[in-house]
Amino acid sequence: MALSFQAYSIQPVLDNFQKKVEALESVSEGLLLGLADGTLLLLKPDPLEPQGKWQVSQTFRNVCKRTSTQLQIWSARALLLVIAEEGLNAYHYPSVKLACQAGRSRGVHKFVLDEQRNMLCLAVKKRLMLFHHSGNEFIELKDFSLPDTPVALQWVGDSICVGFKREYALVHAGTGAITEMFSVGRASGPCMVTLSKNELLVSKDNVAVIVGPDGRTTRKAGITWSDTPSAMVIARPHALAVLPAHVEVRSAQRESRHGLAQVLSIRDVGPIAASQGADGSVFMALLGDGSIRRLSPTPYDRQARSLAAADEYAEALNMAALMPRDQAQERTALTDELHIQYGHHLFGQDDFEGAYSQLALCSYANPVILLRLFPSLTSEALLDPLLPSLADLQLPESTEPNGSAREQAVSALLPYLMSHRSRLAAMQSQDSTGSLASHEAGSEPTAPSAPDSATRLTPAMRPAAGCAVDTAILKAMLVMSDSGALLRFVQRPNMVDLEEGSQALRQAGRYSELVALLQSRGLHEAAMELLQALSQAPEQLDVPPQGASAELKGVTGAWAAVRYLVEVGAPAMDCIKLHVRWILQADTEAALEMFMQMQPPLEPSYVMPILAAQDASLCAHYLEAALRNGIASAAAYDTELAHLYLRLALDKEPQQLKGDSSSGDKDASPSSVHISAEEASRRLNELASTSEHVDPHKLLNLLPANGLPHLRAVLLERLGRHQEALRVYVHTMHDSRLAEAYCDRLYDAAVEARRQSNSTAGTSAPAANGRTSRPGSASGSAPAAKWAGLEEDPSFRMYMALIQVYLEGGHSGHKEHPAQQQQQPDSAAWGEVARLLSRKHDRIDPLQALGLLPDQVSLKVVLPFLEGALRAAGEQQRNAAVVKSLCRAENLHLREDITRSKQRSVTVTQERACHICHKRIANAAFVAFPEGGLAHYSCYKRDTGRASGGYIASRPGSAHGSSPPVYDISG
């Protein structure tokens, strides 16, 4: 059963009119009636008639000799087309004087006009005639034969739809081709009306289908009437049909879902005509009592509201769009109201995307309309300050969906909330820019208190709206599955309400997002406490961690805390001091990386006390990395690093982190952090021997009497006290291998220093960060020689000093020459001396070595050294003899070459030419090339840039030998 609405109201035009009306035509100033006797009457409203009835304004007699069955006004040409006895006549309007007549049109009973192409189609018996109006007359174009007499005609595109008594056909206006369409069904005859230029409403039974120029339907659904229509008329946006029992009104835009229609109790309807004006009236002549009725359209706003009351929101919006331009403000308000009602209606039907789309079509973008749909996403405390922006609207009540429908609704809602968020951010940015411009201009910025038309929000409401929208976005993302979008959202600048956002995140177990939210608000202490709980004791939290926070237990949580503190930077120094202990317990590398990655870098003076409170080894690790990465300067911190190494080298037992207990992380072993005494001693030795910033005097004074002998030897070497360094290696460490390597290193350094001092090339530049290579290397030989004092004493002999130390026999306090000592060295010392003399005989002067030996030493002990020294001397003598012989042979060979070159002769004839300039040699000085070619001396000099180069230069004409040739043997 169709629902009713009021689209038209019936108003009387004429009552009890005694003459029969055969044709109606609406004109701009009134209504034109064609009577049975051929008279035309013009009706106009009577201003004195309270009931709005009309009166006859003008009568045109003898227009037709018989009944005129069809009238039509051609407004563009100011013509009135009338079917007369003699054919189709065209009269000037409003004078109603004959203008022209269509030839051979006698007997016409139907015509249809195409105003755009000035084409006229006439139905004359079983023929179709096409005419073109040239401006003064009708010109016949074509004449087509038909199988039957047409009853109805309508243009559709380039064709004419012809309605016969039982069927419809399509006739092409260019070719005359006839295409059968379909039958009229149960109707007594055809019924059709033009819907648009290329669409036609054609009735079959009780359904009016919409066809195109090809005769096929263009829409899936047409218009279904309650009975078979006898006539139809289009008065947009409605279509009216004359049915046997009444007149029915339906939408011409689309088929109503509920069969929405208006039924007008009018029977026995004769001619019908739609108004040519903008009011959309329809006129009908009643056959029973001869009266004429006007169907006056109900105001569009009332129609729209009645349609909305019937849940026909799409039709209501179409109706509201028809409101006149002078009611633009009322039309906008009504359209917004309908969009809101339509959106709430679709929301109740679980069509969430459609609902949000309708709400977004409002002329203003107010987020409160969306937020009211989801009380769980925004509390009343956030929403109440925004409700005054919609105080003049009657917002429908709605129920928030549950279950899977809620997740679907929230997922569809999120893009719209993001759009509101971007819009509010842009408006606040404009407000800030305006305030800044006013400040620069020297005037006080004045914030407008009136709401803007885009959102209906006042400037004071915008921050609250941004807070409500961001909080709703956060809660909406919690409803959806975790994709990482929520974490990215809270990491960026936002206006989420801290209390509501924190509570929602805690209840959902989304602690990683909560940490990011706390960080954005500057609550670093609370964020670090939460990270500590997630890393150390996540099981003690009220809600188990979910999402990314579920993976933060143990070392992962420590690294998360490090990343947090690195992002915050220097302002988080208090947090670093409070939380560095548990981070160190979880992962020492993470804690040290934290200090290294700070931007801007933290001064080591800030970091060292924090680490020193835990373990000195951590300070050493940190300083090593800081010096390596350039955060700390070697000049300032090499000595402090050496003191740390010294303290660790003297500490025999590894220490636990201060404040650590057995309840800490079992994976964090103190031994993995602490530097052992052996490792510290090794690093200290390397630092002392490579850094020019470590003061050897101060460090030597800090050494215990019998501790760290290797370091003592290194420091003595730096100070140039080689004799004492050798005594440490030999008498304290009892390691002759190290003592001999020490001498080898300094010997090579001294040789390299002498070579560099004699060379024209510059010395090697020191390495970066104030460090040099270990003495003995190619790049560090010059600094090693400088440290060792060899530059001041280049005649110093290290191996002699080592022999002297060996012969001291552990009595290093003796200062007399060993040769003057009457002490007998032990056999072990003699053995070391003997082996040294045997291995290094090429570097030791035999005479000086023998002078160091005591008088009581036996020949057997020094025999290997003497044998080696003699063999070395003999080998040097033989090598010198071989070199002398080679040099003599080379000298003889060179003399032979000179003699051979002097014996060469060159003959110059008059035809000999220079192979450079290709001119004759003549009497000029020339150069003879080894391959036989000749060249002018000047050409040769100009070509090669030198006077001669191993060639013969002579003058032609002189006999060979009469004047000595010139030779150049420099090459």
Tab-separated table of C-alpha atoms in Angstrom, residues 256-607:
chain	number	residue	atom	x	y	z
A	256	SER	CA	10.058	5.452	-4.222
A	257	ARG	CA	10.954	2.573	-1.942
A	258	HIS	CA	7.582	2.740	-0.238
A	259	GLY	CA	5.470	3.465	-3.320
A	260	LEU	CA	5.026	7.059	-2.182
A	261	ALA	CA	2.176	8.747	-4.029
A	262	GLN	CA	-0.527	11.381	-3.755
A	263	VAL	CA	-4.042	10.503	-4.841
A	264	LEU	CA	-6.298	13.350	-6.020
A	265	SER	CA	-9.999	12.592	-6.093
A	266	ILE	CA	-10.651	13.919	-9.582
A	267	ARG	CA	-12.638	11.911	-12.137
A	268	ASP	CA	-13.621	12.346	-15.778
A	269	VAL	CA	-10.531	14.340	-16.657
A	270	GLY	CA	-10.342	15.694	-20.169
A	271	PRO	CA	-7.535	17.815	-21.588
A	272	ILE	CA	-4.592	18.352	-19.267
A	273	ALA	CA	-1.723	20.850	-19.484
A	274	ALA	CA	1.348	21.683	-17.387
A	275	SER	CA	2.145	25.286	-16.553
A	276	GLN	CA	4.754	27.076	-18.624
A	277	GLY	CA	5.776	29.128	-15.600
A	278	ALA	CA	8.043	28.296	-12.683
A	279	ASP	CA	5.238	27.501	-10.251
A	280	GLY	CA	4.752	23.947	-11.600
A	281	SER	CA	0.948	24.088	-11.734
A	282	VAL	CA	-1.108	21.598	-13.748
A	283	PHE	CA	-4.471	22.461	-15.318
A	284	MET	CA	-7.237	19.946	-15.978
A	285	ALA	CA	-10.599	20.258	-17.736
A	286	LEU	CA	-13.293	18.042	-16.223
A	287	LEU	CA	-15.742	16.464	-18.643
A	288	GLY	CA	-18.566	15.975	-16.175
A	289	ASP	CA	-19.479	19.474	-15.051
A	290	GLY	CA	-17.329	21.426	-17.518
A	291	SER	CA	-15.220	22.956	-14.748
A	292	ILE	CA	-11.473	23.576	-14.840
A	293	ARG	CA	-9.198	22.778	-11.928
A	294	ARG	CA	-5.707	23.903	-11.099
A	295	LEU	CA	-3.322	21.582	-9.256
A	296	SER	CA	-1.129	24.018	-7.356
A	297	PRO	CA	2.102	22.548	-5.971
A	298	THR	CA	2.623	22.559	-2.240
A	299	PRO	CA	5.674	24.671	-1.221
A	300	TYR	CA	8.819	22.671	-1.662
A	301	ASP	CA	9.904	22.959	1.949
A	302	ARG	CA	6.592	21.482	3.134
A	303	GLN	CA	6.883	18.700	0.583
A	304	ALA	CA	10.435	17.982	1.675
A	305	ARG	CA	9.452	17.730	5.332
A	306	SER	CA	6.511	15.477	4.564
A	307	LEU	CA	8.786	13.238	2.500
A	308	ALA	CA	11.325	13.155	5.318
A	309	ALA	CA	8.551	12.174	7.728
A	310	ALA	CA	7.895	9.189	5.441
A	311	ASP	CA	11.639	8.293	5.485
A	312	GLU	CA	11.958	9.360	1.851
A	313	TYR	CA	15.056	11.449	2.515
A	314	ALA	CA	16.520	11.242	-0.974
A	315	GLU	CA	13.275	12.592	-2.467
A	316	ALA	CA	13.120	15.188	0.279
A	317	LEU	CA	16.602	16.442	-0.599
A	318	ASN	CA	15.673	16.631	-4.264
A	319	MET	CA	12.575	18.590	-3.325
A	320	ALA	CA	14.555	20.997	-1.133
A	321	ALA	CA	16.947	21.655	-4.004
A	322	LEU	CA	13.990	23.018	-6.036
A	323	MET	CA	13.360	25.868	-3.654
A	324	PRO	CA	13.733	29.250	-5.419
A	325	ARG	CA	16.912	31.277	-5.281
A	326	ASP	CA	15.370	34.012	-3.183
A	327	GLN	CA	15.027	31.405	-0.428
A	328	ALA	CA	18.683	30.351	-0.520
A	329	GLN	CA	19.201	30.698	3.236
A	330	GLU	CA	16.053	28.717	4.045
A	331	ARG	CA	17.029	26.108	1.445
A	332	THR	CA	20.477	25.670	3.023
A	333	ALA	CA	19.013	25.300	6.502
A	334	LEU	CA	16.440	22.763	5.289
A	335	THR	CA	19.059	20.797	3.359
A	336	ASP	CA	21.305	20.607	6.432
A	337	GLU	CA	18.368	19.452	8.534
A	338	LEU	CA	17.500	16.745	6.000
A	339	HIS	CA	21.114	15.555	5.744
A	340	ILE	CA	21.299	15.233	9.518
A	341	GLN	CA	18.002	13.344	9.697
A	342	TYR	CA	18.983	11.139	6.772
A	343	GLY	CA	22.355	10.401	8.359
A	344	HIS	CA	20.787	9.396	11.669
A	345	HIS	CA	18.257	7.274	9.807
A	346	LEU	CA	21.004	5.407	7.922
A	347	PHE	CA	23.009	5.069	11.140
A	348	GLY	CA	20.056	3.323	12.740
A	349	GLN	CA	19.930	0.987	9.715
A	350	ASP	CA	23.656	0.089	10.182
A	351	ASP	CA	24.559	1.831	6.928
A	352	PHE	CA	27.439	3.636	8.610
A	353	GLU	CA	29.314	4.797	5.529
A	354	GLY	CA	26.163	6.251	4.028
A	355	ALA	CA	25.258	7.888	7.339
A	356	TYR	CA	28.625	9.627	7.690
A	357	SER	CA	28.509	10.705	4.055
A	358	GLN	CA	25.156	12.402	4.605
A	359	LEU	CA	26.357	14.141	7.745
A	360	ALA	CA	29.462	15.320	5.899
A	361	LEU	CA	27.272	16.956	3.228
A	362	CYS	CA	26.054	19.607	5.651
A	363	SER	CA	27.077	23.151	4.810
A	364	TYR	CA	29.111	23.283	8.017
A	365	ALA	CA	31.599	20.740	9.345
A	366	ASN	CA	30.840	20.432	13.038
A	367	PRO	CA	32.378	17.335	14.665
A	368	VAL	CA	29.807	17.345	17.472
A	369	ILE	CA	27.199	15.786	15.163
A	370	LEU	CA	29.420	12.731	14.692
A	371	LEU	CA	30.663	12.565	18.272
A	372	ARG	CA	27.081	12.455	19.628
A	373	LEU	CA	26.608	9.121	17.877
A	374	PHE	CA	29.289	7.480	20.070
A	375	PRO	CA	29.034	8.401	23.758
A	376	SER	CA	31.759	5.850	24.516
A	377	LEU	CA	34.310	7.779	22.445
A	378	THR	CA	33.779	11.194	24.038
A	379	SER	CA	32.647	11.948	27.564
A	380	GLU	CA	30.053	14.525	28.426
A	381	ALA	CA	32.729	16.651	30.053
A	382	LEU	CA	34.420	17.072	26.666
A	383	LEU	CA	31.206	17.350	24.645
A	384	ASP	CA	29.109	19.728	26.776
A	385	PRO	CA	31.188	22.864	26.036
A	386	LEU	CA	30.576	22.272	22.311
A	387	LEU	CA	26.800	21.737	22.377
A	388	PRO	CA	25.955	25.481	22.177
A	389	SER	CA	27.266	25.442	18.602
A	390	LEU	CA	24.254	23.297	17.639
A	391	ALA	CA	21.707	24.795	19.994
A	392	ASP	CA	19.340	25.781	17.163
A	393	LEU	CA	19.216	22.263	15.707
A	394	GLN	CA	16.896	19.451	16.703
A	395	LEU	CA	19.274	16.509	16.573
A	396	PRO	CA	17.614	13.069	16.490
A	397	GLU	CA	18.440	10.584	19.197
A	398	SER	CA	20.499	7.543	18.258
A	399	THR	CA	21.749	4.339	19.854
A	400	GLU	CA	25.410	3.373	19.673
A	401	PRO	CA	25.870	-0.046	18.032
A	402	ASN	CA	27.375	-3.002	19.882
A	403	GLY	CA	29.511	-5.984	19.021
A	404	SER	CA	30.930	-6.358	15.547
A	405	ALA	CA	28.649	-3.600	14.272
A	406	ARG	CA	30.400	-1.175	16.629
A	407	GLU	CA	33.818	-2.020	15.254
A	408	GLN	CA	32.480	-1.593	11.727
A	409	ALA	CA	30.880	1.747	12.633
A	410	VAL	CA	34.050	3.030	14.296
A	411	SER	CA	36.238	1.934	11.370
A	412	ALA	CA	34.041	3.890	8.981
A	413	LEU	CA	33.985	6.863	11.373
A	414	LEU	CA	37.754	7.268	11.679
A	415	PRO	CA	38.433	8.933	8.271
A	416	TYR	CA	35.759	11.533	8.982
A	417	LEU	CA	37.237	12.304	12.394
A	418	MET	CA	40.641	12.691	10.759
A	419	SER	CA	39.116	15.130	8.288
A	420	HIS	CA	37.639	17.200	11.127
A	421	ARG	CA	41.009	17.093	12.886
A	422	SER	CA	42.845	18.459	9.851
A	423	ARG	CA	40.250	21.191	9.384
A	424	LEU	CA	40.466	22.315	13.013
A	425	ALA	CA	44.270	22.281	12.900
A	426	ALA	CA	44.240	24.477	9.797
A	427	MET	CA	41.862	26.952	11.437
A	428	GLN	CA	43.974	27.153	14.583
A	429	SER	CA	47.061	27.694	12.430
A	430	GLN	CA	45.311	30.578	10.685
A	431	ASP	CA	44.364	32.042	14.074
A	432	SER	CA	47.991	31.831	15.187
A	433	THR	CA	49.195	33.440	11.945
A	434	GLY	CA	46.687	36.274	12.358
A	435	SER	CA	47.738	36.864	15.948
A	436	LEU	CA	51.394	36.945	14.923
A	437	ALA	CA	50.661	39.422	12.128
A	438	SER	CA	48.767	41.661	14.554
A	439	HIS	CA	51.642	41.503	17.017
A	440	GLU	CA	54.163	42.469	14.333
A	441	ALA	CA	51.924	45.344	13.289
A	442	GLY	CA	51.919	46.623	16.867
A	443	SER	CA	48.196	46.119	17.460
A	444	GLU	CA	46.488	43.888	19.953
A	445	PRO	CA	44.918	40.819	18.319
A	446	THR	CA	41.159	40.684	18.761
A	447	ALA	CA	39.642	37.231	18.755
A	448	PRO	CA	36.156	37.174	17.218
A	449	SER	CA	33.509	35.734	19.475
A	450	ALA	CA	31.017	34.869	16.711
A	451	PRO	CA	31.107	31.330	15.295
A	452	ASP	CA	32.438	30.849	11.806
A	453	SER	CA	30.180	29.512	9.080
A	454	ALA	CA	32.444	26.569	8.274
A	455	THR	CA	32.132	24.813	11.651
A	456	ARG	CA	29.702	26.928	13.732
A	457	LEU	CA	32.424	26.950	16.384
A	458	THR	CA	33.692	30.078	18.070
A	459	PRO	CA	37.462	30.542	18.355
A	460	ALA	CA	37.170	29.740	22.063
A	461	MET	CA	35.519	26.393	21.223
A	462	ARG	CA	38.117	25.211	18.723
A	463	PRO	CA	40.708	23.944	21.252
A	464	ALA	CA	37.961	22.039	23.091
A	465	ALA	CA	36.736	20.614	19.774
A	466	GLY	CA	40.275	19.549	18.868
A	467	CYS	CA	40.645	17.846	22.240
A	468	ALA	CA	37.332	16.018	21.840
A	469	VAL	CA	38.133	14.893	18.290
A	470	ASP	CA	41.648	13.653	19.148
A	471	THR	CA	40.360	11.788	22.198
A	472	ALA	CA	37.667	10.168	20.065
A	473	ILE	CA	40.278	9.174	17.466
A	474	LEU	CA	42.397	7.536	20.158
A	475	LYS	CA	39.445	5.549	21.524
A	476	ALA	CA	38.309	4.637	18.018
A	477	MET	CA	41.731	3.202	17.214
A	478	LEU	CA	41.542	1.146	20.401
A	479	VAL	CA	38.343	-0.455	19.111
A	480	MET	CA	40.014	-1.406	15.834
A	481	SER	CA	42.673	-4.064	15.407
A	482	ASP	CA	46.230	-2.984	16.214
A	483	SER	CA	48.078	-1.926	13.055
A	484	GLY	CA	50.535	0.517	14.622
A	485	ALA	CA	48.400	3.521	13.609
A	486	LEU	CA	47.559	4.405	17.208
A	487	LEU	CA	51.224	4.478	18.245
A	488	ARG	CA	52.071	6.742	15.312
A	489	PHE	CA	49.117	8.969	16.185
A	490	VAL	CA	50.114	9.581	19.811
A	491	GLN	CA	53.769	10.042	18.855
A	492	ARG	CA	52.821	13.059	16.762
A	493	PRO	CA	51.505	16.339	18.179
A	494	ASN	CA	47.954	15.808	19.412
A	495	MET	CA	45.331	17.296	21.728
A	496	VAL	CA	44.164	14.094	23.411
A	497	ASP	CA	42.720	14.673	26.859
A	498	LEU	CA	45.424	13.292	29.149
A	499	GLU	CA	43.116	11.880	31.810
A	500	GLU	CA	40.680	10.156	29.463
A	501	GLY	CA	43.390	9.034	27.050
A	502	SER	CA	45.564	7.553	29.814
A	503	GLN	CA	42.625	5.740	31.343
A	504	ALA	CA	41.547	4.269	27.998
A	505	LEU	CA	45.072	3.134	27.145
A	506	ARG	CA	45.613	1.535	30.558
A	507	GLN	CA	42.315	-0.332	30.350
A	508	ALA	CA	43.308	-1.673	26.948
A	509	GLY	CA	46.838	-2.591	28.036
A	510	ARG	CA	48.357	-0.366	25.355
A	511	TYR	CA	51.266	0.860	27.434
A	512	SER	CA	53.572	1.735	24.537
A	513	GLU	CA	51.005	4.231	23.305
A	514	LEU	CA	50.583	5.509	26.872
A	515	VAL	CA	54.331	6.133	27.124
A	516	ALA	CA	54.209	8.123	23.887
A	517	LEU	CA	51.243	10.130	25.201
A	518	LEU	CA	53.048	10.918	28.445
A	519	GLN	CA	56.132	11.933	26.479
A	520	SER	CA	54.095	14.354	24.358
A	521	ARG	CA	52.875	15.978	27.585
A	522	GLY	CA	56.350	16.225	29.088
A	523	LEU	CA	55.619	13.691	31.886
A	524	HIS	CA	58.957	11.954	31.488
A	525	GLU	CA	59.146	10.607	35.035
A	526	ALA	CA	55.776	8.825	34.713
A	527	ALA	CA	56.730	7.486	31.286
A	528	MET	CA	60.047	6.101	32.559
A	529	GLU	CA	58.375	4.468	35.552
A	530	LEU	CA	55.966	2.746	33.178
A	531	LEU	CA	58.835	1.577	30.965
A	532	GLN	CA	60.620	0.224	34.029
A	533	ALA	CA	57.521	-1.703	35.025
A	534	LEU	CA	57.163	-3.118	31.503
A	535	SER	CA	60.804	-4.196	31.458
A	536	GLN	CA	61.250	-5.446	35.029
A	537	ALA	CA	57.836	-6.593	36.271
A	538	PRO	CA	55.104	-6.546	33.581
A	539	GLU	CA	53.121	-9.170	35.468
A	540	GLN	CA	52.433	-6.684	38.258
A	541	LEU	CA	50.471	-4.318	35.968
A	542	ASP	CA	46.689	-4.264	36.386
A	543	VAL	CA	46.088	-5.143	32.726
A	544	PRO	CA	48.487	-7.432	30.840
A	545	PRO	CA	50.460	-5.553	28.182
A	546	GLN	CA	48.994	-5.695	24.700
A	547	GLY	CA	50.338	-4.835	21.282
A	548	ALA	CA	53.871	-3.498	21.099
A	549	SER	CA	54.146	-3.210	24.882
A	550	ALA	CA	53.880	-6.992	25.242
A	551	GLU	CA	57.417	-7.314	23.827
A	552	LEU	CA	59.135	-4.885	26.190
A	553	LYS	CA	60.082	-7.294	28.944
A	554	GLY	CA	63.778	-7.466	29.836
A	555	VAL	CA	66.407	-6.131	27.469
A	556	THR	CA	63.852	-4.900	24.911
A	557	GLY	CA	62.311	-2.644	27.537
A	558	ALA	CA	65.723	-1.266	28.452
A	559	TRP	CA	66.386	-0.346	24.840
A	560	ALA	CA	62.928	1.251	24.655
A	561	ALA	CA	63.832	3.377	27.684
A	562	VAL	CA	67.123	4.318	26.034
A	563	ARG	CA	65.349	5.413	22.856
A	564	TYR	CA	62.932	7.421	24.956
A	565	LEU	CA	65.675	9.243	26.857
A	566	VAL	CA	67.654	9.856	23.666
A	567	GLU	CA	64.594	11.454	22.034
A	568	VAL	CA	64.007	13.650	25.069
A	569	GLY	CA	67.659	14.622	25.320
A	570	ALA	CA	69.344	16.777	27.956
A	571	PRO	CA	66.088	17.899	29.671
A	572	ALA	CA	65.733	14.325	30.933
A	573	MET	CA	68.935	14.352	33.018
A	574	ASP	CA	66.984	13.879	36.247
A	575	CYS	CA	65.245	10.835	34.767
A	576	ILE	CA	68.572	9.472	33.602
A	577	LYS	CA	70.030	9.699	37.102
A	578	LEU	CA	66.989	7.968	38.602
A	579	HIS	CA	66.652	5.168	36.052
A	580	VAL	CA	70.162	4.485	34.849
A	581	ARG	CA	70.664	1.748	37.444
A	582	TRP	CA	67.944	-0.593	36.211
A	583	ILE	CA	68.870	0.098	32.596
A	584	LEU	CA	72.458	-0.889	33.407
A	585	GLN	CA	71.226	-4.039	35.130
A	586	ALA	CA	69.134	-4.974	32.109
A	587	ASP	CA	71.683	-4.159	29.404
A	588	THR	CA	74.934	-2.290	29.946
A	589	GLU	CA	75.417	-1.756	26.229
A	590	ALA	CA	72.032	-0.046	26.008
A	591	ALA	CA	72.897	2.340	28.842
A	592	LEU	CA	76.229	3.300	27.317
A	593	GLU	CA	74.611	3.701	23.898
A	594	MET	CA	72.137	6.076	25.508
A	595	PHE	CA	74.891	8.471	26.557
A	596	MET	CA	76.596	8.203	23.191
A	597	GLN	CA	73.481	8.946	21.123
A	598	MET	CA	72.309	12.029	23.012
A	599	GLN	CA	71.809	15.036	20.742
A	600	PRO	CA	73.340	17.425	21.442
A	601	PRO	CA	76.031	15.239	23.025
A	602	LEU	CA	76.248	15.370	26.796
A	603	GLU	CA	79.441	16.625	28.322
A	604	PRO	CA	81.443	13.772	29.869
A	605	SER	CA	81.556	15.829	33.059
A	606	TYR	CA	77.783	15.220	33.400
A	607	VAL	CA	77.930	11.549	32.529
